[in-house]
Amino acid sequence: DAGVIQSPRHEVTEMGQEVTLRCKPISGHDYLFWYRQTMMRGLELLIYFNNNVPIDDSGMPEDRFSAKMPNASFSTLKIQPSEPRDSAVYFCASTDRGQAFFGQGTRLTVV
Amino acid sequence: GQQVMQIPQYQHVQEGEDFTTYCNSSTTLSNIQWYKQRPGGHPVFLIQLVKSGEVKKQKRLTFQFGEAKKNSSLHITATQTTDVGTYFCAGGKGFQKLVFGTGTRLLVSP
């Protein structure tokens, strides 16, 4: 398996634009997590899914953020409209109840 | 909500010195996991502890889970420059919600 795959690796966008981050978890893993990492706030859990169903989205900062998992092999995190304070590295991770495997992350810069 | 704090936030040691990071949770944890993140990289799993008072070793790394399952520690003996990175603990109730600690950044000078 190629591991957790995230795209794009880097994204630079203008304030107000819509941003979509993508994640392909490891096949067979039934949990998927989205995290945001910044220097100030560390590694924050935004939302997690179990068997494609959102279980806890209490970490999603605002209504501008939304996440979906239409099937077991794909998830998206969307920000609309984006703001400069959304600039961060966004990680997706998947697990089958053991260790979590992280993707390489998407570095988002909103200017 | 659940909070997981780590101390220290940052430590700079000379190669060969020991290093310890401490992890404290506001709630009892079902298990604790430890991860290492190299600069510019992503968190990589190191180990998982499940039992109260459990101690596990990986070469120069020693991991401990507290008796009350609310705290944990990672000790590195005789640090090397390859140990540089940020060390995170992570845990949750019933495993599902994997909440990461605030992290301890380790810098090792040769």
PDB file of C-alpha atoms in Angstrom, chain A:
ATOM      1  CA  ASP A   1       0.000   0.000   0.000  1.00  0.00           C
ATOM      2  CA  ALA A   2       1.242   3.499  -0.818  1.00  0.00           C
ATOM      3  CA  GLY A   3       0.120   4.824   2.535  1.00  0.00           C
ATOM      4  CA  VAL A   4      -2.216   7.737   3.140  1.00  0.00           C
ATOM      5  CA  ILE A   5      -2.203  10.015   0.134  1.00  0.00           C
ATOM      6  CA  GLN A   6      -3.055  13.685   0.367  1.00  0.00           C
ATOM      7  CA  SER A   7      -3.387  16.238  -2.379  1.00  0.00           C
ATOM      8  CA  PRO A   8      -2.352  18.826  -3.118  1.00  0.00           C
ATOM      9  CA  ARG A   9       0.927  19.011  -1.159  1.00  0.00           C
ATOM     10  CA  HIS A  10       0.924  22.787  -1.321  1.00  0.00           C
ATOM     11  CA  GLU A  11      -1.895  25.218  -1.943  1.00  0.00           C
ATOM     12  CA  VAL A  12      -1.714  28.980  -2.161  1.00  0.00           C
ATOM     13  CA  THR A  13      -5.005  30.754  -2.530  1.00  0.00           C
ATOM     14  CA  GLU A  14      -6.491  34.172  -2.134  1.00  0.00           C
ATOM     15  CA  MET A  15      -8.730  35.098   0.740  1.00  0.00           C
ATOM     16  CA  GLY A  16     -12.358  34.353  -0.047  1.00  0.00           C
ATOM     17  CA  GLN A  17     -11.634  31.481  -2.404  1.00  0.00           C
ATOM     18  CA  GLU A  18     -12.838  27.942  -1.870  1.00  0.00           C
ATOM     19  CA  VAL A  19     -10.205  25.357  -0.999  1.00  0.00           C
ATOM     20  CA  THR A  20     -10.630  21.592  -1.192  1.00  0.00           C
ATOM     21  CA  LEU A  21      -8.146  19.210   0.371  1.00  0.00           C
ATOM     22  CA  ARG A  22      -8.213  15.543  -0.541  1.00  0.00           C
ATOM     23  CA  CYS A  23      -7.268  12.349   1.228  1.00  0.00           C
ATOM     24  CA  LYS A  24      -7.064   8.697   0.264  1.00  0.00           C
ATOM     25  CA  PRO A  25      -6.756   6.505   3.358  1.00  0.00           C
ATOM     26  CA  ILE A  26      -5.049   3.146   3.566  1.00  0.00           C
ATOM     27  CA  SER A  27      -7.275   0.407   2.220  1.00  0.00           C
ATOM     28  CA  GLY A  28      -9.045  -1.476   4.990  1.00  0.00           C
ATOM     29  CA  HIS A  29      -8.724   1.247   7.600  1.00  0.00           C
ATOM     30  CA  ASP A  30     -12.098   2.155   9.055  1.00  0.00           C
ATOM     31  CA  TYR A  31     -11.135   5.372  10.868  1.00  0.00           C
ATOM     32  CA  LEU A  32     -10.124   8.599   9.163  1.00  0.00           C
ATOM     33  CA  PHE A  33      -8.982  11.747  10.944  1.00  0.00           C
ATOM     34  CA  TRP A  34      -8.407  15.319   9.764  1.00  0.00           C
ATOM     35  CA  TYR A  35      -5.923  17.404  11.760  1.00  0.00           C
ATOM     36  CA  ARG A  36      -4.684  20.967  11.443  1.00  0.00           C
ATOM     37  CA  GLN A  37      -1.204  21.919  12.630  1.00  0.00           C
ATOM     38  CA  THR A  38       0.020  25.426  13.414  1.00  0.00           C
ATOM     39  CA  MET A  39       2.814  26.727  15.589  1.00  0.00           C
ATOM     40  CA  MET A  40       0.363  28.432  17.903  1.00  0.00           C
ATOM     41  CA  ARG A  41      -2.233  25.684  18.335  1.00  0.00           C
ATOM     42  CA  GLY A  42      -0.262  22.518  17.677  1.00  0.00           C
ATOM     43  CA  LEU A  43      -1.960  19.480  16.181  1.00  0.00           C
ATOM     44  CA  GLU A  44      -5.725  19.951  16.409  1.00  0.00           C
ATOM     45  CA  LEU A  45      -8.261  17.235  15.676  1.00  0.00           C
ATOM     46  CA  LEU A  46     -10.883  18.720  13.360  1.00  0.00           C
ATOM     47  CA  ILE A  47     -13.127  15.754  12.596  1.00  0.00           C
ATOM     48  CA  TYR A  48     -13.021  11.997  12.395  1.00  0.00           C
ATOM     49  CA  PHE A  49     -14.998   9.349  10.536  1.00  0.00           C
ATOM     50  CA  ASN A  50     -15.730   5.718  11.253  1.00  0.00           C
ATOM     51  CA  ASN A  51     -16.842   3.598   8.318  1.00  0.00           C
ATOM     52  CA  ASN A  52     -17.396   6.799   6.298  1.00  0.00           C
ATOM     53  CA  VAL A  53     -19.715   8.292   8.942  1.00  0.00           C
ATOM     54  CA  PRO A  54     -18.676  11.523  10.723  1.00  0.00           C
ATOM     55  CA  ILE A  55     -18.459  10.716  14.424  1.00  0.00           C
ATOM     56  CA  ASP A  56     -17.175  13.906  16.000  1.00  0.00           C
ATOM     57  CA  ASP A  57     -16.811  17.251  14.271  1.00  0.00           C
ATOM     58  CA  SER A  58     -16.512  19.327  17.425  1.00  0.00           C
ATOM     59  CA  GLY A  59     -13.034  20.419  16.386  1.00  0.00           C
ATOM     60  CA  MET A  60     -14.189  22.048  13.158  1.00  0.00           C
ATOM     61  CA  PRO A  61     -13.515  25.711  13.800  1.00  0.00           C
ATOM     62  CA  GLU A  62     -16.370  27.312  11.920  1.00  0.00           C
ATOM     63  CA  ASP A  63     -19.167  26.722   9.456  1.00  0.00           C
ATOM     64  CA  ARG A  64     -16.720  27.646   6.741  1.00  0.00           C
ATOM     65  CA  PHE A  65     -15.181  24.207   7.235  1.00  0.00           C
ATOM     66  CA  SER A  66     -16.869  21.048   6.025  1.00  0.00           C
ATOM     67  CA  ALA A  67     -15.698  17.472   5.525  1.00  0.00           C
ATOM     68  CA  LYS A  68     -17.121  14.534   3.648  1.00  0.00           C
ATOM     69  CA  MET A  69     -16.284  10.901   3.147  1.00  0.00           C
ATOM     70  CA  PRO A  70     -18.415   9.628   0.260  1.00  0.00           C
ATOM     71  CA  ASN A  71     -16.740   6.215   0.270  1.00  0.00           C
ATOM     72  CA  ALA A  72     -14.091   4.215   2.095  1.00  0.00           C
ATOM     73  CA  SER A  73     -11.292   5.384  -0.159  1.00  0.00           C
ATOM     74  CA  PHE A  74     -11.799   9.119  -0.321  1.00  0.00           C
ATOM     75  CA  SER A  75     -12.371  12.116   1.929  1.00  0.00           C
ATOM     76  CA  THR A  76     -12.390  15.871   1.414  1.00  0.00           C
ATOM     77  CA  LEU A  77     -11.981  18.862   3.672  1.00  0.00           C
ATOM     78  CA  LYS A  78     -13.414  22.047   2.240  1.00  0.00           C
ATOM     79  CA  ILE A  79     -12.954  25.611   3.391  1.00  0.00           C
ATOM     80  CA  GLN A  80     -15.237  28.250   1.968  1.00  0.00           C
ATOM     81  CA  PRO A  81     -14.556  31.082   2.045  1.00  0.00           C
ATOM     82  CA  SER A  82     -10.923  30.780   3.063  1.00  0.00           C
ATOM     83  CA  GLU A  83      -9.266  33.316   5.358  1.00  0.00           C
ATOM     84  CA  PRO A  84      -5.586  34.060   6.107  1.00  0.00           C
ATOM     85  CA  ARG A  85      -5.951  32.540   9.598  1.00  0.00           C
ATOM     86  CA  ASP A  86      -6.725  29.193   7.936  1.00  0.00           C
ATOM     87  CA  SER A  87      -3.102  28.992   6.822  1.00  0.00           C
ATOM     88  CA  ALA A  88      -1.681  25.792   8.301  1.00  0.00           C
ATOM     89  CA  VAL A  89      -0.610  22.265   7.480  1.00  0.00           C
ATOM     90  CA  TYR A  90      -3.595  19.952   7.211  1.00  0.00           C
ATOM     91  CA  PHE A  91      -3.012  16.254   7.863  1.00  0.00           C
ATOM     92  CA  CYS A  92      -5.199  13.307   7.142  1.00  0.00           C
ATOM     93  CA  ALA A  93      -4.618  10.060   9.040  1.00  0.00           C
ATOM     94  CA  SER A  94      -6.195   6.635   8.924  1.00  0.00           C
ATOM     95  CA  THR A  95      -6.164   3.693  11.296  1.00  0.00           C
ATOM     96  CA  ASP A  96      -7.702   0.309  11.888  1.00  0.00           C
ATOM     97  CA  ARG A  97      -7.734   0.897  15.681  1.00  0.00           C
ATOM     98  CA  GLY A  98      -3.988   0.598  16.099  1.00  0.00           C
ATOM     99  CA  GLN A  99      -1.394   3.096  15.068  1.00  0.00           C
ATOM    100  CA  ALA A 100      -2.461   6.075  13.013  1.00  0.00           C
ATOM    101  CA  PHE A 101      -0.804   6.513   9.636  1.00  0.00           C
ATOM    102  CA  PHE A 102      -0.464  10.097   8.492  1.00  0.00           C
ATOM    103  CA  GLY A 103      -0.332  11.515   5.010  1.00  0.00           C
ATOM    104  CA  GLN A 104       2.385  13.947   3.983  1.00  0.00           C
ATOM    105  CA  GLY A 105       0.051  16.852   4.672  1.00  0.00           C
ATOM    106  CA  THR A 106      -1.195  19.808   2.662  1.00  0.00           C
ATOM    107  CA  ARG A 107       0.481  23.129   3.388  1.00  0.00           C
ATOM    108  CA  LEU A 108      -2.210  25.767   2.880  1.00  0.00           C
ATOM    109  CA  THR A 109      -1.373  29.433   2.545  1.00  0.00           C
ATOM    110  CA  VAL A 110      -4.207  31.936   2.273  1.00  0.00           C
ATOM    111  CA  VAL A 111      -3.081  35.384   1.199  1.00  0.00           C
TER     112      VAL A 111
END
